[in-house]
PDB file of N, CA and C in Angstrom:
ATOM      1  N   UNK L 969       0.815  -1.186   0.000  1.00  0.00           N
ATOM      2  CA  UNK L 969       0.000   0.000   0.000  1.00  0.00           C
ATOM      3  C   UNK L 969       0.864   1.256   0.000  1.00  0.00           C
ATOM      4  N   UNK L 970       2.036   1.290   0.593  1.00  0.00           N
ATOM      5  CA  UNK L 970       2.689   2.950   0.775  1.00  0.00           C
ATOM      6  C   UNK L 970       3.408   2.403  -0.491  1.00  0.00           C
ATOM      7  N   UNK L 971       3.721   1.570  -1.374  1.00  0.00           N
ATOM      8  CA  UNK L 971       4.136   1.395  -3.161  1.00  0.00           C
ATOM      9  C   UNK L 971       3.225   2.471  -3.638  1.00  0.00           C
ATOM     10  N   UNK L 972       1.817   2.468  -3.491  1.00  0.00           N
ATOM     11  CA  UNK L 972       0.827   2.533  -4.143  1.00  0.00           C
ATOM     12  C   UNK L 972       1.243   4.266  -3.837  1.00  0.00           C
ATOM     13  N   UNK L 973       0.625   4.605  -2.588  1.00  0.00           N
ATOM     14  CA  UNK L 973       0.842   5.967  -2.053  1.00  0.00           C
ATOM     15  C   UNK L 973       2.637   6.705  -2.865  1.00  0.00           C
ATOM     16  N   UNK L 974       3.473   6.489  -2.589  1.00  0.00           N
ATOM     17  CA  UNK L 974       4.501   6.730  -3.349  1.00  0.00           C
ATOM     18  C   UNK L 974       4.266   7.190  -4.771  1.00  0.00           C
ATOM     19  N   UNK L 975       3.517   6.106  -5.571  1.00  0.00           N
ATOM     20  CA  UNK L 975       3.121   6.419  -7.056  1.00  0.00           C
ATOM     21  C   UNK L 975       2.424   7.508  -7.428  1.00  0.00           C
ATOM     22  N   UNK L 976       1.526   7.656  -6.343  1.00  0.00           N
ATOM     23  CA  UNK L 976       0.482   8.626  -6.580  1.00  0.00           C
ATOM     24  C   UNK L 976       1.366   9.938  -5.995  1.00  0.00           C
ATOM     25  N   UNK L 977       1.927  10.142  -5.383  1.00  0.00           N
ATOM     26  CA  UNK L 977       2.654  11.395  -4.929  1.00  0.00           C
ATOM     27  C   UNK L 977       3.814  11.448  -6.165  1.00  0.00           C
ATOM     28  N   UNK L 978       3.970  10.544  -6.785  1.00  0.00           N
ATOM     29  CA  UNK L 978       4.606  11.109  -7.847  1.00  0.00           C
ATOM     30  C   UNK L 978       4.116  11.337  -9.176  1.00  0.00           C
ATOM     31  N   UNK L 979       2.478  11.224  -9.096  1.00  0.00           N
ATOM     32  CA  UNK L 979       1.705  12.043  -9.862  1.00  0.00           C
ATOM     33  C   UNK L 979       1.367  13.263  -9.660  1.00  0.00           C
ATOM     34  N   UNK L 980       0.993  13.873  -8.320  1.00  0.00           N
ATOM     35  CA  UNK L 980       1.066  14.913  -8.023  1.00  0.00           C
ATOM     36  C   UNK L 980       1.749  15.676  -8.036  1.00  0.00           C
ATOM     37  N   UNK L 981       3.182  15.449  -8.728  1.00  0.00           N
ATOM     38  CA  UNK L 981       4.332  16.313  -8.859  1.00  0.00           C
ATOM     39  C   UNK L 981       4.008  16.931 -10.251  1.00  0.00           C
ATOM     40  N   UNK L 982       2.753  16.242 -11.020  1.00  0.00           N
ATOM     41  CA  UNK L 982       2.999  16.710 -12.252  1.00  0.00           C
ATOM     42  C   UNK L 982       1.828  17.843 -12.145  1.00  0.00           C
ATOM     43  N   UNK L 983       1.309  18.293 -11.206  1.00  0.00           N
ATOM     44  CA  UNK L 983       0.238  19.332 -10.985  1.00  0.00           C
ATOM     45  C   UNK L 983       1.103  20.674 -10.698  1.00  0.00           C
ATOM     46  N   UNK L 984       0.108  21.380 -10.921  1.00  0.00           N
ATOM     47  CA  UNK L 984       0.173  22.921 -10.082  1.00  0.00           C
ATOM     48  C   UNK L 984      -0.982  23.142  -9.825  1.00  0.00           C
ATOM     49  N   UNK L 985      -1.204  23.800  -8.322  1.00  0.00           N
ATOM     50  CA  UNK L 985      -2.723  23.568  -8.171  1.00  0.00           C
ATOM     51  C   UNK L 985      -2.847  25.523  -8.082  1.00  0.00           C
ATOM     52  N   UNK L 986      -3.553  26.238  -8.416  1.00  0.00           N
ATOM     53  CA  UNK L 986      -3.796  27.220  -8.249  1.00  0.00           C
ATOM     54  C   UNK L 986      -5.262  27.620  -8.747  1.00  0.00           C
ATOM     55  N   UNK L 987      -5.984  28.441  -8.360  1.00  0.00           N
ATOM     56  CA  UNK L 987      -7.743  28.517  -8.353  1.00  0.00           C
ATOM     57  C   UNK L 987      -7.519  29.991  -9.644  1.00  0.00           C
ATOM     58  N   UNK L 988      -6.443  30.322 -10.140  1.00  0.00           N
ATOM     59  CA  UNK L 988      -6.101  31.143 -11.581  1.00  0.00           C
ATOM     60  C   UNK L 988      -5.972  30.411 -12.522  1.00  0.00           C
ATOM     61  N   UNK L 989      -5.683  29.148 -12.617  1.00  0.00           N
ATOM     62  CA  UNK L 989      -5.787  28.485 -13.255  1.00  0.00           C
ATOM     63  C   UNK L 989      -7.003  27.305 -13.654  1.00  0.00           C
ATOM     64  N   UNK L 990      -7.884  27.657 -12.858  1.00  0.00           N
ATOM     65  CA  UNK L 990      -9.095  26.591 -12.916  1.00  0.00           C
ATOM     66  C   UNK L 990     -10.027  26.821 -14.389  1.00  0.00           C
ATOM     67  N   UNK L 991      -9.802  27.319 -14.783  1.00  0.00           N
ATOM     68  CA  UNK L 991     -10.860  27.526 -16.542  1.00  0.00           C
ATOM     69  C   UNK L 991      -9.614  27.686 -17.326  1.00  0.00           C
ATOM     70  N   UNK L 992      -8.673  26.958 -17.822  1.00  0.00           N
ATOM     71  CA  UNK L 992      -7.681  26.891 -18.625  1.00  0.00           C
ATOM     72  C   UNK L 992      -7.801  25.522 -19.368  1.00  0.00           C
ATOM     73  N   UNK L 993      -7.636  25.477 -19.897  1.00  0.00           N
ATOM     74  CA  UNK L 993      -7.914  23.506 -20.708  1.00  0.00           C
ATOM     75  C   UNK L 993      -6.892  22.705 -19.829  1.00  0.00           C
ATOM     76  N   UNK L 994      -7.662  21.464 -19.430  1.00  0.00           N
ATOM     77  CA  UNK L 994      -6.619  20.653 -18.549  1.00  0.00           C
ATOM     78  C   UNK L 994      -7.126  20.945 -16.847  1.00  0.00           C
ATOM     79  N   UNK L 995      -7.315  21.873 -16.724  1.00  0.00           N
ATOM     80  CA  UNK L 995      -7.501  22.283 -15.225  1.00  0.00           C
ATOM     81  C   UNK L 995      -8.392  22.198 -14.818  1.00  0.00           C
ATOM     82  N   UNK L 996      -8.680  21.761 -13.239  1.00  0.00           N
ATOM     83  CA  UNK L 996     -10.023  21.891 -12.445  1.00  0.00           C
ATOM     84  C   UNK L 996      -9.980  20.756 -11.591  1.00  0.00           C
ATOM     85  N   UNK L 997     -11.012  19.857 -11.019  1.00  0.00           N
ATOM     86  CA  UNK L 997     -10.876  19.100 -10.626  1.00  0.00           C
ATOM     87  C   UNK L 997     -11.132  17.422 -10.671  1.00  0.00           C
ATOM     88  N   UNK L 998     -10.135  16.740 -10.399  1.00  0.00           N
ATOM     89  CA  UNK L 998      -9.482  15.460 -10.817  1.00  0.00           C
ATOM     90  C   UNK L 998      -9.991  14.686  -9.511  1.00  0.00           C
ATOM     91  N   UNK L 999      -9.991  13.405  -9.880  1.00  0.00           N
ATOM     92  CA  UNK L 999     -10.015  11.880  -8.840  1.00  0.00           C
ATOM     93  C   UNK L 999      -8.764  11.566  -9.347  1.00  0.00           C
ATOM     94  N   UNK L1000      -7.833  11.567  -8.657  1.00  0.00           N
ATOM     95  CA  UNK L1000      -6.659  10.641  -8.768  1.00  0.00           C
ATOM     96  C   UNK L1000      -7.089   9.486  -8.243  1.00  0.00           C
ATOM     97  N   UNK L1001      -6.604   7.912  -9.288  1.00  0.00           N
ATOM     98  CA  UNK L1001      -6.554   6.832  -9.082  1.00  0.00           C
ATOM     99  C   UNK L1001      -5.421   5.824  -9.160  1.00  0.00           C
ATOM    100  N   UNK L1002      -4.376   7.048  -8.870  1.00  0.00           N
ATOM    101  CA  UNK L1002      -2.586   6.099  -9.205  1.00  0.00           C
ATOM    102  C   UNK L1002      -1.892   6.374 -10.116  1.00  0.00           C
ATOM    103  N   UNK L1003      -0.432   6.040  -9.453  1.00  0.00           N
ATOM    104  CA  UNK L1003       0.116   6.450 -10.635  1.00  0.00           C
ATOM    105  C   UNK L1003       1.531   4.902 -11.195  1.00  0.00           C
ATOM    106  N   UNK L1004       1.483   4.399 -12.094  1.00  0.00           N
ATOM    107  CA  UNK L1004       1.940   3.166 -12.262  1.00  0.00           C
ATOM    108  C   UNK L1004       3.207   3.552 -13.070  1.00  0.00           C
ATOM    109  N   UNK L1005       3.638   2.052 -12.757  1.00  0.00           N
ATOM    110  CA  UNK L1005       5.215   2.018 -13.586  1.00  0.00           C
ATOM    111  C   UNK L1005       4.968   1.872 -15.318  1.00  0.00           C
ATOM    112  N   UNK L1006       4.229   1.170 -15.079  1.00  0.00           N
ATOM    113  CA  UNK L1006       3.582   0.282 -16.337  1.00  0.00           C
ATOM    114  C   UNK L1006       2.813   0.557 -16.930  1.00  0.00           C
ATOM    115  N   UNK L1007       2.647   1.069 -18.122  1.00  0.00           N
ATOM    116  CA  UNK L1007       1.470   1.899 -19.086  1.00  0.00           C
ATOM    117  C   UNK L1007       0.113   0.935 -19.568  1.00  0.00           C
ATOM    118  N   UNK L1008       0.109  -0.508 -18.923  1.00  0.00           N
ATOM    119  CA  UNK L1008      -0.223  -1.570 -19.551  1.00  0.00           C
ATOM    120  C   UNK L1008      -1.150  -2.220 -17.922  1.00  0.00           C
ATOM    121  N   UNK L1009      -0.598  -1.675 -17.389  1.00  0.00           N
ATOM    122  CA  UNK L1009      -0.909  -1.554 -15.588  1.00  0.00           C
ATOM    123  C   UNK L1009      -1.944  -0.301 -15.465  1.00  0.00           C
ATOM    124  N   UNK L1010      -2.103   0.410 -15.838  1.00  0.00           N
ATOM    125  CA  UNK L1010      -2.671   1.914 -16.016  1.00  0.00           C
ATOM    126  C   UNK L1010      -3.935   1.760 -16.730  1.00  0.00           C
ATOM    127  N   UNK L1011      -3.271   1.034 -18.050  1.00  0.00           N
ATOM    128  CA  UNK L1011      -4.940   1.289 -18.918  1.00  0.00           C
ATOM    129  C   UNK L1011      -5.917   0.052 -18.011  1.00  0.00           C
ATOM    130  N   UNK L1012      -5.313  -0.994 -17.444  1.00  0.00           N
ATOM    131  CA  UNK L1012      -6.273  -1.602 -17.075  1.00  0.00           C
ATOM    132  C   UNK L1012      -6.734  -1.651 -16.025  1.00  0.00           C
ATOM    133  N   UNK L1013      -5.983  -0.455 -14.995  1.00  0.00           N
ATOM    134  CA  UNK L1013      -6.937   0.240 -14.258  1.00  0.00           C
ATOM    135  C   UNK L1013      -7.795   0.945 -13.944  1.00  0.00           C
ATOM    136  N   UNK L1014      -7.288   1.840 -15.581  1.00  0.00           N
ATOM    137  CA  UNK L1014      -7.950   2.939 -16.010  1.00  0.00           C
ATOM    138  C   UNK L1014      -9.643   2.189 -16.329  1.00  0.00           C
ATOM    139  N   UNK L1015      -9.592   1.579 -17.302  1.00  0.00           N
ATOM    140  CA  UNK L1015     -10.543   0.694 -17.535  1.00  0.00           C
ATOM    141  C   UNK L1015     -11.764   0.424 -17.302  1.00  0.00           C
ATOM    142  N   UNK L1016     -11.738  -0.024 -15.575  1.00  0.00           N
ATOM    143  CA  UNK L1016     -12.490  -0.180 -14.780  1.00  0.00           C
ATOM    144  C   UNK L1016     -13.584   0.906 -14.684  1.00  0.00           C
ATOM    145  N   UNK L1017     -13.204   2.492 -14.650  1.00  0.00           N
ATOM    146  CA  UNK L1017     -13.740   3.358 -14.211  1.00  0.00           C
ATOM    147  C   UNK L1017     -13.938   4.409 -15.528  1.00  0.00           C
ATOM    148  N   UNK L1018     -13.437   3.891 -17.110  1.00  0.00           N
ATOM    149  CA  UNK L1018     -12.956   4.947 -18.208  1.00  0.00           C
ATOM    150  C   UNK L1018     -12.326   6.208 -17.643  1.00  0.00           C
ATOM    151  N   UNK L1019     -11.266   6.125 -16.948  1.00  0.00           N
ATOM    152  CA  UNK L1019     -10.376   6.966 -16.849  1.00  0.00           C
ATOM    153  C   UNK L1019      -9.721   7.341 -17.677  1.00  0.00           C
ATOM    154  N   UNK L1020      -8.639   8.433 -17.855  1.00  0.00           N
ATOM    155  CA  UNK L1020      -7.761   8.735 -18.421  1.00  0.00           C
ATOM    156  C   UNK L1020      -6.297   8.375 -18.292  1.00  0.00           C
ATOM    157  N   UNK L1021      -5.340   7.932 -18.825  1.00  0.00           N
ATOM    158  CA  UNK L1021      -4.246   7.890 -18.057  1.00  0.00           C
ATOM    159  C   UNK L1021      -3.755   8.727 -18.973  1.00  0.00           C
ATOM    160  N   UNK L1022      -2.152   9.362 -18.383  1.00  0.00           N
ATOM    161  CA  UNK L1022      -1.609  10.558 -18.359  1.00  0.00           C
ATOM    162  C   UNK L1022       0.023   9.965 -18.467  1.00  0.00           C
ATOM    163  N   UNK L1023       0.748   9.974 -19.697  1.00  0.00           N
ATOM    164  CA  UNK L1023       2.213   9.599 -19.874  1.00  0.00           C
ATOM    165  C   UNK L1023       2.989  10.485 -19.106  1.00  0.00           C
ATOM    166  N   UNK L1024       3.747  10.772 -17.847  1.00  0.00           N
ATOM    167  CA  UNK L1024       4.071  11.969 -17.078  1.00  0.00           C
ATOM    168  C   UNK L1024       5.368  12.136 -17.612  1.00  0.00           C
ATOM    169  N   UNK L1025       6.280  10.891 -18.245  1.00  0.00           N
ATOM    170  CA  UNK L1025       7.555  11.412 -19.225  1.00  0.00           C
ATOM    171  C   UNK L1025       6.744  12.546 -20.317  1.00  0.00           C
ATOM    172  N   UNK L1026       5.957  12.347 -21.080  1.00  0.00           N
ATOM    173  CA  UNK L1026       5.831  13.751 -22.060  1.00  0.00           C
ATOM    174  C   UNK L1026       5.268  14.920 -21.169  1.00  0.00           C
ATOM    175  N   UNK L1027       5.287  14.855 -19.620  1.00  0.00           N
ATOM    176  CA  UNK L1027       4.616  16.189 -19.423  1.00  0.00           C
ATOM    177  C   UNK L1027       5.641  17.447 -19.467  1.00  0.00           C
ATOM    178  N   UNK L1028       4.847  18.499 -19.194  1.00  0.00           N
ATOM    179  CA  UNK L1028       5.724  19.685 -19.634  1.00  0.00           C
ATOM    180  C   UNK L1028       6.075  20.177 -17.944  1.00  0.00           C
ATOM    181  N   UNK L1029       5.987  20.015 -17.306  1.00  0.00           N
ATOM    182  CA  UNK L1029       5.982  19.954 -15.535  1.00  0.00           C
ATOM    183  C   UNK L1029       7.526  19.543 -15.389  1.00  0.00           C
ATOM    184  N   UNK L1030       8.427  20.169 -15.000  1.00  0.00           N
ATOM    185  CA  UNK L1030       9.899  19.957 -14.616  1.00  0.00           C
ATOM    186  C   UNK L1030       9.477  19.294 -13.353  1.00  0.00           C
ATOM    187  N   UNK L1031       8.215  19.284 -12.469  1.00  0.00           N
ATOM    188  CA  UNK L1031       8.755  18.176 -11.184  1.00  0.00           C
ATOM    189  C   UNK L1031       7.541  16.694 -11.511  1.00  0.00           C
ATOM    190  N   UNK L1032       7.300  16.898 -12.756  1.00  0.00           N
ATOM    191  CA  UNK L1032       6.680  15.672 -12.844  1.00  0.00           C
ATOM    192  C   UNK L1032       7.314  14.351 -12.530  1.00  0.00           C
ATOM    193  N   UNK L1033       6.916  12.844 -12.322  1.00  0.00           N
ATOM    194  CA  UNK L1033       7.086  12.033 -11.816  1.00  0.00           C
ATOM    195  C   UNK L1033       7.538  10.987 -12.946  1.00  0.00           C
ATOM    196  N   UNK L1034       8.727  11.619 -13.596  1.00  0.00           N
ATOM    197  CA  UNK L1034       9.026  10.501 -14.751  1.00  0.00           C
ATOM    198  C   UNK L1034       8.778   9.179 -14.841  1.00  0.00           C
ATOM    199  N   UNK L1035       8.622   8.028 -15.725  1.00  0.00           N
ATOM    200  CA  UNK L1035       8.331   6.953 -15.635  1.00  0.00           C
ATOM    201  C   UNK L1035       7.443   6.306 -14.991  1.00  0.00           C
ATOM    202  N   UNK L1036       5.959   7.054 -14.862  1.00  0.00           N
ATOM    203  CA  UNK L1036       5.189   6.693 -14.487  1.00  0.00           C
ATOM    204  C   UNK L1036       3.706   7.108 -15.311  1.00  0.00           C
ATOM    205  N   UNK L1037       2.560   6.574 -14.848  1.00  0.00           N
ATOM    206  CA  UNK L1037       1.775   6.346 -15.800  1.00  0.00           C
ATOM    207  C   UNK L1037       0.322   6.929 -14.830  1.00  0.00           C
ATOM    208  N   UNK L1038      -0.536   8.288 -14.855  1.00  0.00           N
ATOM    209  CA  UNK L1038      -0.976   8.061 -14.048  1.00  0.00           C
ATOM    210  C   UNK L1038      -2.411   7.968 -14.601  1.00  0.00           C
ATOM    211  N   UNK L1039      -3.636   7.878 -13.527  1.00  0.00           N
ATOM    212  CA  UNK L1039      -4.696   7.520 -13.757  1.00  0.00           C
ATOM    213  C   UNK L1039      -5.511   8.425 -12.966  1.00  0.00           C
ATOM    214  N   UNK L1040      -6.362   9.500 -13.761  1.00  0.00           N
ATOM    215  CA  UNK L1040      -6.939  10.366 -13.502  1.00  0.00           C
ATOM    216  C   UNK L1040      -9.228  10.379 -14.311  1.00  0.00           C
ATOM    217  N   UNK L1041      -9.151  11.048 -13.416  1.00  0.00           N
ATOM    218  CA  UNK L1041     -10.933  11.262 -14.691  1.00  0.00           C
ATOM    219  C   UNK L1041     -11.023  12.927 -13.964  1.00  0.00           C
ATOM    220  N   UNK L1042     -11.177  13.542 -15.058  1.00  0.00           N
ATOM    221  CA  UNK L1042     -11.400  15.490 -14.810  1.00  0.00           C
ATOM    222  C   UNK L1042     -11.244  15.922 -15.783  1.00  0.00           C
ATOM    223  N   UNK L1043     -11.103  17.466 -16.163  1.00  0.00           N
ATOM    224  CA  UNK L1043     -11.610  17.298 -15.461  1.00  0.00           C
ATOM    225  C   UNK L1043     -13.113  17.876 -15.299  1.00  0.00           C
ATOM    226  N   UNK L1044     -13.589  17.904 -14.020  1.00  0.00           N
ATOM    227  CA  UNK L1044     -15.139  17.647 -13.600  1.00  0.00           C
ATOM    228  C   UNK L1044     -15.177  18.632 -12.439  1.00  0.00           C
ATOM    229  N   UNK L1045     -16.501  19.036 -12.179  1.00  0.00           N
ATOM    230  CA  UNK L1045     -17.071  19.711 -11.027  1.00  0.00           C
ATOM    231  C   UNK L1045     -16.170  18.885  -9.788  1.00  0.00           C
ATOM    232  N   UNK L1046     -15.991  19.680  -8.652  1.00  0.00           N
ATOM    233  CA  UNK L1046     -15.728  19.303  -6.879  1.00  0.00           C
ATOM    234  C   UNK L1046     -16.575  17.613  -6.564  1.00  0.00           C
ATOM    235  N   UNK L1047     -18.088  18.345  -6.945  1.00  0.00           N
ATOM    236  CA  UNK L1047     -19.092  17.085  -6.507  1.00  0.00           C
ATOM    237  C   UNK L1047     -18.800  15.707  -7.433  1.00  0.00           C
ATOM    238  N   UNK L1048     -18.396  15.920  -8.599  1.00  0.00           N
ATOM    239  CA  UNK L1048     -18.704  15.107  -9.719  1.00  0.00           C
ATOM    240  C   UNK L1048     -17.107  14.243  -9.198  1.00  0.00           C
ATOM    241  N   UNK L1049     -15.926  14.827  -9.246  1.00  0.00           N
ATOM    242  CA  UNK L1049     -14.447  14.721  -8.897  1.00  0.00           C
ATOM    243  C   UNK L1049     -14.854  13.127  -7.411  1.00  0.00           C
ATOM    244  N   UNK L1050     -15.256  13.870  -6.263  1.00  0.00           N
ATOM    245  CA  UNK L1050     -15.579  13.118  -5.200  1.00  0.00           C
ATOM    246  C   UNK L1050     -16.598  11.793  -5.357  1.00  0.00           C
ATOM    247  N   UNK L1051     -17.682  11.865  -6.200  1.00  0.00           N
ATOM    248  CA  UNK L1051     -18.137  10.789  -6.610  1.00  0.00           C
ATOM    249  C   UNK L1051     -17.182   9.639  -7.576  1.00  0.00           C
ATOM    250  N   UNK L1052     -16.739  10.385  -8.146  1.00  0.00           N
ATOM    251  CA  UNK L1052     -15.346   9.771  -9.164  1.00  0.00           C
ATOM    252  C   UNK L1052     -14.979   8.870  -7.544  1.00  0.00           C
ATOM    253  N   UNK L1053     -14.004   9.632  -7.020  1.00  0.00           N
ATOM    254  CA  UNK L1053     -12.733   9.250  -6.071  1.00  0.00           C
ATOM    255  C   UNK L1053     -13.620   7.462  -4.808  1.00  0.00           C
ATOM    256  N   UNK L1054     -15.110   7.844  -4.581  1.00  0.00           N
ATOM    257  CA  UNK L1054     -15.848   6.954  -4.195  1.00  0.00           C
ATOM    258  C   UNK L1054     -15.889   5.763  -4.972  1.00  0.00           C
ATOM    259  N   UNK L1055     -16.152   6.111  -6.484  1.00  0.00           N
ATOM    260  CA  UNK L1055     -15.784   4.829  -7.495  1.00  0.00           C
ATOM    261  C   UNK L1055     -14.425   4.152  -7.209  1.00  0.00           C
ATOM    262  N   UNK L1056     -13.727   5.179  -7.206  1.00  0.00           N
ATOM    263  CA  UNK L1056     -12.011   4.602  -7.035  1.00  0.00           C
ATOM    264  C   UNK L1056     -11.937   3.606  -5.613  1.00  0.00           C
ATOM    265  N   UNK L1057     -12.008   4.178  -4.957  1.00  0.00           N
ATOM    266  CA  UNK L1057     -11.963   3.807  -4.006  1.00  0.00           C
ATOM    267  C   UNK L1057     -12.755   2.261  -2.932  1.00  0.00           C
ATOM    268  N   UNK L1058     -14.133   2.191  -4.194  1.00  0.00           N
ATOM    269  CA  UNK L1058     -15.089   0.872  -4.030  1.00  0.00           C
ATOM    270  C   UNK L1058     -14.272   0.072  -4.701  1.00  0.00           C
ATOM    271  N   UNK L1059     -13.450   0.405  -6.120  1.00  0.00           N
ATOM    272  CA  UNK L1059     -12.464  -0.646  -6.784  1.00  0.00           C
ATOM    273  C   UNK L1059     -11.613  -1.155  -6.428  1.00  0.00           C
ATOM    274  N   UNK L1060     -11.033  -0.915  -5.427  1.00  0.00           N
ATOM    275  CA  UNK L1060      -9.493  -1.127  -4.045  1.00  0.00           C
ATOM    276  C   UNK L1060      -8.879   0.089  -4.353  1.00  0.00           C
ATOM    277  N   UNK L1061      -9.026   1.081  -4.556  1.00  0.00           N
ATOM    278  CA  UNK L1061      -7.862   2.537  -4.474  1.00  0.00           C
ATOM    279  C   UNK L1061      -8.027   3.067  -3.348  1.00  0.00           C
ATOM    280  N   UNK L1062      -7.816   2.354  -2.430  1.00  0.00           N
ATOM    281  CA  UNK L1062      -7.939   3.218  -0.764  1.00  0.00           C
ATOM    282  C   UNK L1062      -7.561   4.647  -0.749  1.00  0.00           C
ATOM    283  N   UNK L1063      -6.050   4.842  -1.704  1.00  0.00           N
ATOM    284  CA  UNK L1063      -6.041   5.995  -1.722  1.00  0.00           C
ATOM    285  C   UNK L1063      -6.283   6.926  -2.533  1.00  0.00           C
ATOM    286  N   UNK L1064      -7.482   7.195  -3.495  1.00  0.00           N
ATOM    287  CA  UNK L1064      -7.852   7.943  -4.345  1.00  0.00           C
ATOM    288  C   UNK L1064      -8.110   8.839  -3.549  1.00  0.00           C
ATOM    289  N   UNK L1065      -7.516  10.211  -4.154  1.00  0.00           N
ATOM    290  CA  UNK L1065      -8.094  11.241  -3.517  1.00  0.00           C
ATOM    291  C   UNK L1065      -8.660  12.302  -4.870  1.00  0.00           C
ATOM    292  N   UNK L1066      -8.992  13.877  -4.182  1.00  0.00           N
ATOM    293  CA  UNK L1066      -9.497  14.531  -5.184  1.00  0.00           C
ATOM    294  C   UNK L1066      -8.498  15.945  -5.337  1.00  0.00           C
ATOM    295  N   UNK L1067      -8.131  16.660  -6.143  1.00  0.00           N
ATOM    296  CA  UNK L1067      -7.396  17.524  -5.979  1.00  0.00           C
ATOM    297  C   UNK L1067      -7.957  18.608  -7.131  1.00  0.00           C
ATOM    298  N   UNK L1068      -7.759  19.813  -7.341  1.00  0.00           N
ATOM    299  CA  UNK L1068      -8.075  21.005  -8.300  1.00  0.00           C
ATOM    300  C   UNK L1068      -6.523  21.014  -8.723  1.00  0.00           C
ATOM    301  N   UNK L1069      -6.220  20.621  -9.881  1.00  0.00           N
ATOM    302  CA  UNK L1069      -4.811  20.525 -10.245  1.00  0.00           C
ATOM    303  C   UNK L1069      -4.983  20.600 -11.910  1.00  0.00           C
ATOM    304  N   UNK L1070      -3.736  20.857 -12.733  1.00  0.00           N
ATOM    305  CA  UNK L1070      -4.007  20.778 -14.052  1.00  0.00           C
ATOM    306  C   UNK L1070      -2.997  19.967 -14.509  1.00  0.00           C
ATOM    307  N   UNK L1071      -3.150  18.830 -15.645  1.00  0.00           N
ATOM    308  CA  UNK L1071      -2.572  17.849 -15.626  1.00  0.00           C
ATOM    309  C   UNK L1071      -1.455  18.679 -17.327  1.00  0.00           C
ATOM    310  N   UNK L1072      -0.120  18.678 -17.255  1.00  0.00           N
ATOM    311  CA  UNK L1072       0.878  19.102 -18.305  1.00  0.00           C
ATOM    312  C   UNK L1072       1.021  17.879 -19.357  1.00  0.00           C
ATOM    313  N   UNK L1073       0.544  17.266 -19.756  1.00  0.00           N
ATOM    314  CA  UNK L1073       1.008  16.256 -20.248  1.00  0.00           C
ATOM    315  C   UNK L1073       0.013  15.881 -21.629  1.00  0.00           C
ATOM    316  N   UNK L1074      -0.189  14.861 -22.463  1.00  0.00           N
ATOM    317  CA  UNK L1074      -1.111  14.528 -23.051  1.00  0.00           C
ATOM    318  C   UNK L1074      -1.821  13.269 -22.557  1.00  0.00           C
ATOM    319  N   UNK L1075      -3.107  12.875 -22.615  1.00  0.00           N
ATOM    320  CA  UNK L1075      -3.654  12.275 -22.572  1.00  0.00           C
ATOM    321  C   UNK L1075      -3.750  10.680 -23.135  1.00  0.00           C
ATOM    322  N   UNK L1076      -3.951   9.680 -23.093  1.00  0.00           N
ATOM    323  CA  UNK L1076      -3.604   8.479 -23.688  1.00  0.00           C
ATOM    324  C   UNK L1076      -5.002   7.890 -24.181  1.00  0.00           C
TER     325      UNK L1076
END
């Protein structure tokens, strides 16, 4: 489980969270659902929930979390984000959380 937690904090490196940035394309708020080694690990987590996953080597974020793969759905309203993170979290993602962040990267 702190594997898991680790991954995901090194998705969050690929954010900037600021409320000036919330109506910009990319920005607002996210359910994080992990962030994996394995791009092949990702989509079929992603899967479960039609998430997005997020290649964090192409992001444009200098503290992004190279070599990792993460798994996001946003983004979406606060309410909509937290219902997300409840899905995550009924799937085994104990630690899905919700964050207002904008993701630098492209989409998969």
């Amino acid at each position: 489980m702190s594997g898991r937690i680790a991954s995901i904090a090194a998705a969050v490196a690929l954010v900037a969270t600021t409320g000036s940035l919330a109506h910009a394309s990319g920005c607002g708020w996210y359910a994080i659902g992990g962030a994996f080694q394995s791009r092949n690990a990702a989509y079929n987590h992603a899967g479960d929930l039609d998430a997005s996953v997020y290649n964090l080597d192409d992001s444009n974020s200098p503290n992004a979390g190279k070599g990792f793969y993460a798994v996001a759905i946003g983004p979406v309203s606060k309410r909509q984000a937290n219902q997300y993170r409840r899905q995550f979290q009924s799937n085994g993602v104990k630690s899905a959380y919700v964050k207002n962040m904008c993701f630098y990267g492209p989409r998969l």
